[in-house]
XYZ file of C-alpha atoms in Angstrom:
608
model
C 0.000 0.000 0.000
C 1.221 3.446 -0.749
C -0.110 6.866 -0.077
C -0.508 9.408 -2.822
C 2.502 11.682 -3.248
C 1.700 15.091 -1.904
C 2.004 18.372 -3.701
C 4.803 20.614 -2.474
C 2.266 22.681 -0.617
C 1.166 19.625 1.306
C 4.491 17.906 1.874
C 6.481 20.882 2.992
C 3.619 23.211 3.605
C 2.696 26.757 2.929
C 2.880 28.928 6.015
C -0.822 28.486 6.720
C -3.143 25.698 5.653
C -6.315 26.796 4.000
C -9.635 27.250 5.732
C -12.788 26.299 3.883
C -15.975 27.518 5.522
C -19.400 25.956 5.231
C -22.049 28.037 3.438
C -23.657 30.722 5.562
C -26.874 29.647 7.204
C -26.272 25.936 6.662
C -26.943 24.906 10.242
C -30.312 25.879 11.612
C -32.215 25.015 14.752
C -29.075 24.621 16.911
C -29.088 28.097 18.365
C -26.586 29.519 15.882
C -26.943 32.796 13.971
C -27.280 32.316 10.233
C -25.940 35.550 8.803
C -22.732 35.235 6.768
C -20.746 37.435 9.170
C -21.617 35.318 12.190
C -21.285 31.989 10.471
C -17.517 32.003 10.018
C -16.343 29.461 12.635
C -12.676 30.341 12.213
C -12.584 34.033 12.999
C -9.818 33.971 15.647
C -10.646 35.567 18.991
C -12.576 38.425 17.339
C -14.057 41.665 18.591
C -15.549 42.184 22.075
C -19.096 41.921 20.683
C -18.295 38.642 18.954
C -16.535 37.427 22.112
C -19.734 38.118 24.084
C -21.836 36.302 21.488
C -19.387 33.380 21.594
C -19.608 33.238 25.382
C -23.409 33.074 25.172
C -23.189 30.311 22.558
C -20.657 28.314 24.592
C -22.775 28.559 27.740
C -25.591 27.053 25.675
C -23.200 24.194 24.862
C -21.945 23.686 28.411
C -22.469 19.908 28.478
C -20.813 19.463 25.089
C -17.900 21.605 26.309
C -17.386 19.401 29.358
C -16.428 16.600 26.936
C -15.128 18.264 23.784
C -13.690 21.620 22.808
C -14.926 21.201 19.236
C -15.194 18.811 16.307
C -13.207 19.590 13.144
C -13.466 18.229 9.629
C -10.192 18.462 7.703
C -10.131 17.752 3.983
C -7.548 17.815 1.198
C -8.045 20.534 -1.376
C -6.161 20.052 -4.660
C -5.121 23.699 -4.818
C -4.859 24.581 -1.136
C -3.601 21.388 0.520
C -5.044 20.483 3.936
C -8.031 22.650 4.774
C -10.449 22.919 7.668
C -13.848 22.393 6.120
C -15.908 22.723 9.273
C -15.622 23.477 12.979
C -18.510 22.651 15.271
C -19.857 24.350 17.390
C -19.319 27.164 14.935
C -18.621 29.879 17.491
C -15.688 28.073 19.082
C -12.579 30.244 18.901
C -9.383 28.753 17.514
C -6.310 30.875 16.769
C -4.581 30.729 13.400
C -1.735 28.758 14.971
C -4.146 26.205 16.459
C -6.006 25.850 13.146
C -2.727 25.366 11.296
C -1.581 22.682 13.741
C -4.907 20.821 13.573
C -4.759 20.842 9.757
C -1.280 19.348 9.509
C -1.652 16.906 12.416
C -4.945 15.483 11.116
C -3.424 13.841 8.021
C -0.891 11.000 8.024
C 2.512 11.789 6.618
C 2.950 10.831 2.953
C 5.453 8.150 4.055
C 2.873 6.336 6.169
C 1.092 4.485 3.365
C -2.370 4.877 4.866
C -5.104 3.618 2.556
C -8.522 2.948 4.010
C -9.368 4.098 7.531
C -6.716 5.161 10.065
C -7.113 6.292 13.678
C -4.478 8.094 15.728
C -4.020 10.762 18.388
C -2.140 14.046 18.521
C -1.574 16.655 21.216
C -0.980 20.352 20.567
C -0.042 23.318 22.688
C -2.711 25.968 23.134
C -1.870 29.462 21.914
C -0.404 31.988 24.320
C -3.099 34.343 25.552
C -5.912 31.782 25.499
C -7.888 31.926 28.726
C -6.734 29.136 31.009
C -9.433 26.517 31.526
C -10.126 25.718 35.157
C -12.125 22.761 36.401
C -11.047 22.425 39.997
C -13.877 20.076 41.012
C -13.228 17.519 38.245
C -9.440 17.718 38.584
C -9.698 17.479 42.375
C -11.599 14.184 42.180
C -9.973 12.609 39.085
C -6.721 10.599 39.118
C -3.791 12.885 38.265
C -3.216 10.925 35.049
C -6.769 11.719 33.858
C -6.997 15.362 34.853
C -8.251 17.832 32.279
C -5.458 19.561 30.358
C -5.116 23.300 31.002
C -2.516 24.206 28.351
C -2.915 21.529 25.639
C -5.573 19.968 23.434
C -5.800 16.331 22.398
C -6.878 15.582 18.851
C -8.518 12.197 18.199
C -8.436 11.521 14.447
C -10.370 9.233 12.117
C -8.772 9.596 8.658
C -10.181 8.037 5.495
C -8.377 7.734 2.156
C -10.103 5.673 -0.525
C -10.185 5.618 -4.308
C -12.849 7.891 -5.765
C -12.939 8.488 -9.521
C -15.190 11.515 -9.016
C -12.330 13.377 -7.286
C -9.704 15.153 -9.406
C -6.911 13.316 -7.638
C -8.765 10.040 -7.823
C -8.913 9.733 -4.035
C -11.258 10.809 -1.245
C -9.219 12.193 1.708
C -10.878 13.511 4.839
C -10.379 13.473 8.627
C -12.925 13.747 11.402
C -11.200 15.151 14.501
C -12.474 15.327 18.092
C -10.620 18.082 19.968
C -10.710 17.714 23.753
C -8.839 18.554 26.939
C -9.597 15.079 28.309
C -7.136 12.161 27.863
C -9.956 9.660 27.207
C -8.182 7.880 24.352
C -10.245 4.684 24.282
C -13.607 6.418 24.715
C -13.083 8.980 21.962
C -11.665 6.484 19.471
C -14.610 4.169 20.216
C -16.929 7.116 19.602
C -15.164 7.827 16.288
C -15.568 4.197 15.219
C -19.301 4.601 15.831
C -19.871 7.942 14.083
C -17.124 8.444 11.471
C -18.178 5.850 8.842
C -21.716 7.247 8.806
C -20.429 10.830 8.808
C -18.433 10.235 5.624
C -21.696 9.212 3.954
C -24.097 11.816 5.399
C -21.675 14.704 6.177
C -22.699 17.899 8.020
C -26.337 17.199 8.982
C -25.277 13.944 10.634
C -22.453 15.679 12.525
C -24.849 18.326 13.804
C -27.152 15.607 15.141
C -24.235 13.846 16.893
C -23.049 17.090 18.531
C -26.573 17.781 19.784
C -26.629 14.293 21.311
C -23.263 14.875 23.035
C -24.708 18.118 24.411
C -27.269 15.968 26.256
C -24.616 13.808 27.972
C -24.151 14.206 31.727
C -20.796 15.824 32.566
C -17.828 13.512 33.281
C -17.909 12.972 37.037
C -15.168 10.874 38.687
C -16.566 7.728 40.302
C -19.799 7.775 38.271
C -21.112 5.237 35.751
C -22.604 7.113 32.798
C -24.802 6.144 29.846
C -23.936 8.137 26.736
C -26.453 7.899 23.857
C -25.073 8.325 20.347
C -26.677 7.540 16.942
C -29.046 4.858 18.142
C -26.684 3.145 20.572
C -25.627 3.750 24.177
C -22.039 3.689 25.450
C -21.784 2.839 29.151
C -18.598 4.016 30.831
C -17.232 4.599 34.298
C -15.140 7.701 35.003
C -12.241 6.680 37.289
C -11.833 8.467 40.607
C -8.651 9.228 42.524
C -10.108 7.192 45.403
C -10.089 4.033 43.242
C -7.541 1.429 44.230
C -4.813 1.459 41.524
C -5.084 -1.655 39.396
C -8.395 -2.627 40.987
C -11.724 -3.215 39.275
C -14.196 -0.664 40.665
C -17.764 -1.920 40.962
C -19.999 -0.219 38.429
C -23.153 1.415 39.704
C -26.206 -0.599 38.749
C -28.570 1.639 36.826
C -32.293 1.051 37.201
C -33.005 2.406 33.726
C -34.333 -0.048 31.167
C -32.175 1.115 28.293
C -33.135 0.225 24.755
C -30.970 -0.641 23.017
C -28.887 -2.345 25.684
C -25.740 -0.302 26.347
C -22.324 -1.189 24.977
C -20.002 -1.453 27.990
C -16.570 0.088 27.512
C -14.223 -1.552 30.057
C -11.987 1.550 30.095
C -12.059 5.127 28.857
C -8.306 5.592 28.588
C -6.280 2.372 28.658
C -4.457 1.103 25.562
C -3.503 -2.354 24.347
C -0.052 -2.238 25.973
C 1.004 -5.604 24.611
C 0.263 -4.541 21.044
C 2.261 -1.316 21.585
C 5.286 -2.990 23.199
C 5.413 -6.411 21.520
C 8.631 -5.697 19.568
C 10.418 -4.107 22.577
C 9.351 -6.460 25.394
C 12.912 -7.335 26.384
C 13.716 -3.610 26.709
C 10.633 -2.645 28.712
C 12.704 -1.886 31.819
C 14.833 0.609 29.880
C 11.806 2.352 28.342
C 10.118 2.584 31.757
C 13.231 4.221 33.247
C 13.584 6.677 30.353
C 9.928 7.684 30.786
C 10.207 7.920 34.585
C 13.243 10.190 34.253
C 11.622 12.369 31.581
C 14.453 11.766 29.107
C 14.200 13.225 25.556
C 12.830 10.341 23.482
C 11.767 9.915 19.856
C 9.487 7.057 18.764
C 9.657 6.503 14.996
C 7.049 4.132 13.562
C 5.690 3.289 10.104
C 2.261 4.832 10.825
C 0.738 7.610 12.970
C -1.334 4.916 14.703
C 1.821 3.052 15.743
C 3.806 6.066 16.945
C 0.898 7.758 18.756
C -0.176 4.597 20.589
C 3.421 3.823 21.608
C 3.964 7.347 22.972
C 0.691 7.205 24.931
C 1.577 3.718 26.205
C 4.953 4.990 27.463
C 3.343 7.978 29.193
C 0.862 5.618 30.906
C 3.614 3.158 31.893
C 4.526 5.204 34.987
C 0.912 5.485 36.201
C -0.234 6.334 38.881
C 2.617 8.840 38.657
C 1.740 11.702 36.325
C 4.040 12.251 33.348
C 4.880 15.945 33.785
C 7.007 16.490 30.672
C 5.682 17.405 27.258
C 4.657 14.608 24.906
C 3.447 14.634 21.313
C 1.943 11.315 20.174
C 2.176 12.444 16.538
C 4.606 15.176 15.475
C 5.361 16.581 12.008
C 7.857 18.964 10.423
C 5.021 21.505 10.170
C 4.486 21.583 13.935
C 4.830 25.030 15.553
C 7.440 23.612 17.952
C 9.515 21.949 15.215
C 12.390 24.446 15.435
C 12.205 24.566 19.218
C 12.587 20.790 19.467
C 15.198 20.319 16.720
C 17.659 23.130 17.478
C 21.225 21.977 18.002
C 22.318 25.038 19.970
C 20.968 23.575 23.232
C 20.263 20.215 24.801
C 17.126 18.409 23.593
C 14.046 19.234 25.711
C 12.305 16.793 28.059
C 9.729 15.577 25.568
C 8.539 12.317 23.989
C 7.815 12.648 20.263
C 6.056 10.225 17.936
C 7.031 10.603 14.264
C 6.706 8.761 10.953
C 8.790 10.884 8.565
C 12.309 9.368 7.993
C 13.576 12.948 7.675
C 13.569 13.068 11.481
C 16.382 10.516 11.680
C 18.769 13.144 10.361
C 17.119 15.957 12.316
C 17.287 14.164 15.679
C 20.843 12.836 15.477
C 21.794 14.852 18.563
C 18.971 13.327 20.634
C 20.116 10.753 23.215
C 17.358 8.139 22.733
C 15.622 7.128 19.494
C 13.374 4.091 19.121
C 12.940 3.008 15.489
C 10.018 0.604 15.120
C 9.259 -1.354 11.961
C 6.423 -3.564 10.844
C 6.005 -6.458 13.294
C 8.012 -9.464 12.112
C 7.720 -12.918 13.610
C 10.641 -15.143 14.590
C 8.809 -18.438 14.695
C 5.862 -17.924 17.044
C 7.351 -14.816 18.683
C 7.483 -11.174 17.536
C 11.046 -10.277 16.570
C 12.636 -8.098 19.250
C 14.565 -4.959 18.244
C 18.137 -4.556 19.457
C 19.870 -1.761 21.342
C 22.310 -0.029 19.007
C 24.897 2.728 19.171
C 23.786 6.230 18.268
C 26.648 6.416 15.772
C 24.746 3.867 13.629
C 21.917 6.380 13.204
C 23.078 8.108 10.042
C 21.055 7.024 7.051
C 17.427 7.428 6.042
C 17.026 3.658 5.807
C 18.013 3.064 9.430
C 16.966 -0.380 10.631
C 14.585 -0.870 13.596
C 16.310 -0.638 16.970
C 16.738 1.385 20.155
C 19.537 3.859 19.490
C 20.925 4.964 22.851
C 23.950 4.828 25.131
C 21.718 4.628 28.220
C 22.570 2.024 30.860
C 19.659 0.950 33.050
C 19.822 1.357 36.819
C 17.710 -1.766 37.419
C 18.049 -5.285 36.054
C 15.568 -6.748 33.580
C 12.648 -8.731 34.920
C 13.369 -12.013 33.117
C 10.408 -13.763 34.754
C 8.013 -11.225 33.190
C 9.598 -11.585 29.748
C 9.392 -15.401 29.890
C 5.771 -15.218 31.029
C 4.796 -12.920 28.152
C 6.687 -14.921 25.537
C 5.099 -18.135 26.804
C 1.728 -16.388 26.558
C 2.392 -15.690 22.872
C 3.232 -19.347 22.221
C 0.049 -20.417 23.998
C -1.954 -17.833 22.027
C -3.008 -16.000 25.166
C -5.385 -13.109 24.171
C -3.804 -9.690 23.753
C -6.108 -8.290 26.471
C -4.714 -10.821 28.979
C -1.115 -10.045 27.933
C -1.816 -6.330 28.359
C -3.281 -6.939 31.821
C -0.069 -8.751 32.848
C 2.029 -5.876 31.497
C -0.114 -3.225 33.160
C 0.037 -5.002 36.524
C 3.833 -5.328 36.273
C 4.332 -1.642 35.395
C 1.923 -0.551 38.134
C 3.730 -2.620 40.786
C 7.111 -1.378 39.562
C 6.013 2.280 39.730
C 4.365 1.767 43.113
C 7.528 0.131 44.499
C 9.401 3.240 43.369
C 6.885 5.808 44.598
C 5.799 4.296 47.967
C 9.072 5.223 49.765
C 8.683 8.785 48.464
C 5.056 8.943 49.654
C 6.041 7.529 53.040
C 8.809 10.090 53.480
C 6.573 12.924 52.260
C 3.935 11.969 54.846
C 6.586 12.283 57.577
C 7.015 15.956 56.618
C 3.397 16.725 57.575
C 3.025 18.567 60.921
C 1.094 16.735 63.637
C -2.612 17.525 63.790
C -2.334 18.709 67.388
C -0.018 21.519 66.224
C -2.939 23.076 64.284
C -4.666 25.604 66.559
C -7.246 28.321 65.787
C -5.120 31.135 67.218
C -2.008 30.606 65.099
C -1.207 30.507 61.381
C -1.306 26.902 60.125
C 2.093 25.173 60.420
C 4.029 24.547 57.206
C 5.082 21.279 55.593
C 8.746 20.550 56.370
C 11.188 20.920 53.430
C 12.036 17.816 51.373
C 15.628 16.705 52.005
C 17.006 14.421 49.310
C 19.794 13.125 51.532
C 17.426 12.466 54.434
C 15.182 10.530 52.066
C 18.092 8.485 50.658
C 19.080 7.562 54.232
C 15.639 5.962 54.756
C 15.983 3.548 51.819
C 17.975 0.883 53.678
C 14.976 0.173 55.915
C 11.977 1.348 53.872
C 13.168 1.195 50.264
C 11.723 -0.487 47.140
C 13.337 -3.799 48.066
C 10.410 -4.333 50.479
C 7.907 -4.600 47.613
C 9.957 -5.368 44.482
C 12.098 -8.347 43.530
C 14.083 -6.262 41.036
C 17.693 -5.630 41.946
C 19.906 -2.795 40.851
C 20.961 0.762 41.743
C 17.721 2.115 43.190
C 19.571 4.989 44.890
C 21.119 6.081 41.599
C 17.675 5.984 39.989
C 16.205 8.169 42.744
C 19.063 10.687 42.495
C 18.493 11.062 38.754
C 14.720 11.205 39.278
C 15.186 14.189 41.617
C 16.538 16.173 38.619
C 13.555 15.326 36.393
C 10.344 17.311 35.717
C 8.375 14.271 36.902
C 9.760 14.619 40.435
C 9.126 18.360 40.402
C 5.521 17.818 39.280
C 4.916 15.036 41.815
C 6.404 17.084 44.681
C 4.434 20.241 43.836
C 1.190 18.270 43.647
C 1.767 16.482 46.970
C 2.932 19.692 48.686
C -0.189 21.510 47.449
C -2.459 18.715 48.705
C -0.768 18.687 52.122
C -0.937 22.472 52.427
C -4.650 22.381 51.591
C -5.160 19.655 54.190
C -3.537 21.902 56.800
C -5.802 24.760 55.708
C -8.843 22.474 56.087
C -7.763 21.387 59.571
C -7.191 25.029 60.514
C -10.685 26.006 59.343
C -12.210 23.141 61.327
C -10.273 24.141 64.458
C -11.490 27.747 64.079
C -15.043 26.486 63.702
C -14.752 24.466 66.927
C -13.253 27.402 68.873
C -15.211 29.824 71.065
C -14.874 32.808 68.746
C -17.681 34.805 70.357
C -15.989 34.414 73.730
C -12.722 35.662 72.204
C -14.382 38.861 70.909
C -15.886 39.934 74.260
C -12.863 41.891 75.481
C -11.476 42.837 72.047
C -11.476 46.265 70.434
C -13.393 47.177 67.276
C -10.164 47.166 65.245
C -9.282 43.636 66.381
C -12.794 42.328 65.602
C -12.762 43.922 62.132
C -9.334 42.399 61.527
C -10.654 38.941 62.526
C -13.691 39.349 60.232
C -11.494 40.255 57.255
C -9.102 37.364 57.871
C -11.900 34.823 58.292
C -13.668 36.081 55.169
C -10.445 35.793 53.189
C -9.980 32.182 54.380
C -13.608 31.414 53.533
C -13.293 32.778 49.980
C -10.039 30.858 49.463
C -11.592 27.625 50.772
C -14.533 27.889 48.375
C -12.334 28.827 45.437
C -10.042 25.846 46.038
C -12.972 23.531 46.897
C -11.242 22.557 50.154
C -12.599 19.351 51.597
C -13.800 20.137 55.141
C -16.384 18.602 57.422
C -20.013 19.275 56.554
C -21.321 22.580 57.883
C -17.923 24.145 58.647
C -18.061 26.825 55.951
C -21.716 27.656 56.637
C -21.024 27.916 60.379
C -18.113 30.321 59.760
C -20.273 32.335 57.375
C -22.968 32.655 60.039
C -20.376 33.653 62.650
C -18.956 36.376 60.377
C -22.455 37.769 59.755
C -23.152 37.673 63.485
C -19.947 39.601 64.275
C -20.664 42.182 61.573
C -24.151 42.651 63.081
C -22.628 43.352 66.512
C -20.560 46.275 65.219
C -21.760 49.927 64.989
C -24.307 50.490 62.204
C -22.084 52.961 60.315
C -19.390 50.268 60.010
C -21.656 47.406 58.888
C -22.269 48.592 55.273
C -18.501 48.930 54.731
C -17.875 45.334 55.822
C -20.893 43.961 53.969
C -19.686 45.394 50.651
C -16.211 43.870 50.910
């Protein structure tokens, strides 16, 4: 199979891909204006009046927006190259840079040989100046690995290229793209499999109907089982919660609805087929886990965007429940806005994992320390052929053979028992789902063995609860001492829970210099600080505040009111988890104290 050769405009790109707008007034009955001026869905951030109109439109699409930012249709125009044909909802605001990135990332590279239907994932950086999206309630309750992105979008792509004699080029080429801040890879690709084939037949009216259905979905709520109707079927999913036991199987809520048709149960909204992603690198899994844990610059080169994007996402998930805090691009092209930033040779490569298909990158990334070149899966008897570790100096030609090109030496030894178990599973034709479950359990236990000593030490830095009193500022979390932590490993290190041997201390020391440690520490420190704030609020609530005010001056009482009100506002803004009734009780106390002050002072305090 081969892909059509691209025109120069498509292969190496004009500065901006084209934008093709739907005819004015096409969509009706969905709450959208139908005048030509208002119908342009790609008008940047626009004037204040248009911004206000957009805000009204988006509030009308609040449920849709809790799942998706927008849906894009990208087509290939013979004269213009890739072009956005449609954005829905139409009033969503994308910058020129975002539109350009979506256009180029929605089509496979010409080297990929993608005939038929292809699904893959990309991730792009939001433009500077875009209002930061905040969803503190969802992110508070969701696992850190499934939190909503604040600075990036995911693009979930269903691309079709088939012969069509009615087209000038002889081929139909179009992508349906779901743009979201949520890392629900399995859910959104399952949704695409349901809607995309029918969309390519019925086009815009069908897409409008689907978007209206999504706008009826309940919002994603961690811990909840949801039924999501779409084009005559129902997808039943469970949104994971941070209170779920890692690696466990949470019990689904039993719904009393008699759903017709019976729902299709999705066992996961985000997990990938790890065995399929890693089958040619199984014997090097330990190395890839360490490189991901340490946030090392890493390039995954595969024959197709499906292969590279799934492998990148599998690597990022391999250190779960630890959040991967570096940048990662499941599918990256030479047209990407960050291409120059990531390929400059004047500074060290950034902490990023890139998935690519263009062989041009072999030459471009010669100064990168770790490159994984994947080929088509080849069998050696019953087993998938395993790639070899090779010297970076071998990475010089465009026809570089599959392999892991690195000088990296692992800190830990390989788990030979795991490798034998997986290889035996292949010989016995064990299902891929079962192989993936074995892999996922192994990676989870490995990451937990690494992270538990850190969690245990971090907990020791928390002040005792009895040191939290209503009359003093909450105590602070003690500073993290790397050397103090290292000294605890002899008695409470990973050897208590893991059979793997090796230089665990060396691995920790390198981890301390990685963005993943910085992200983990900031998150834990923030959670502990908020816990102290919650305990402080509860202690204030239990104190005899009225008794304290009896012999205090007006100035001191006003000062207390202002401080308590500030803590109350902060607690509600951060959605601090406190005992039921605490915030309402403090609110009532503040109002009571304001009422006890002279009447001329009360309006001043009530307006603050």
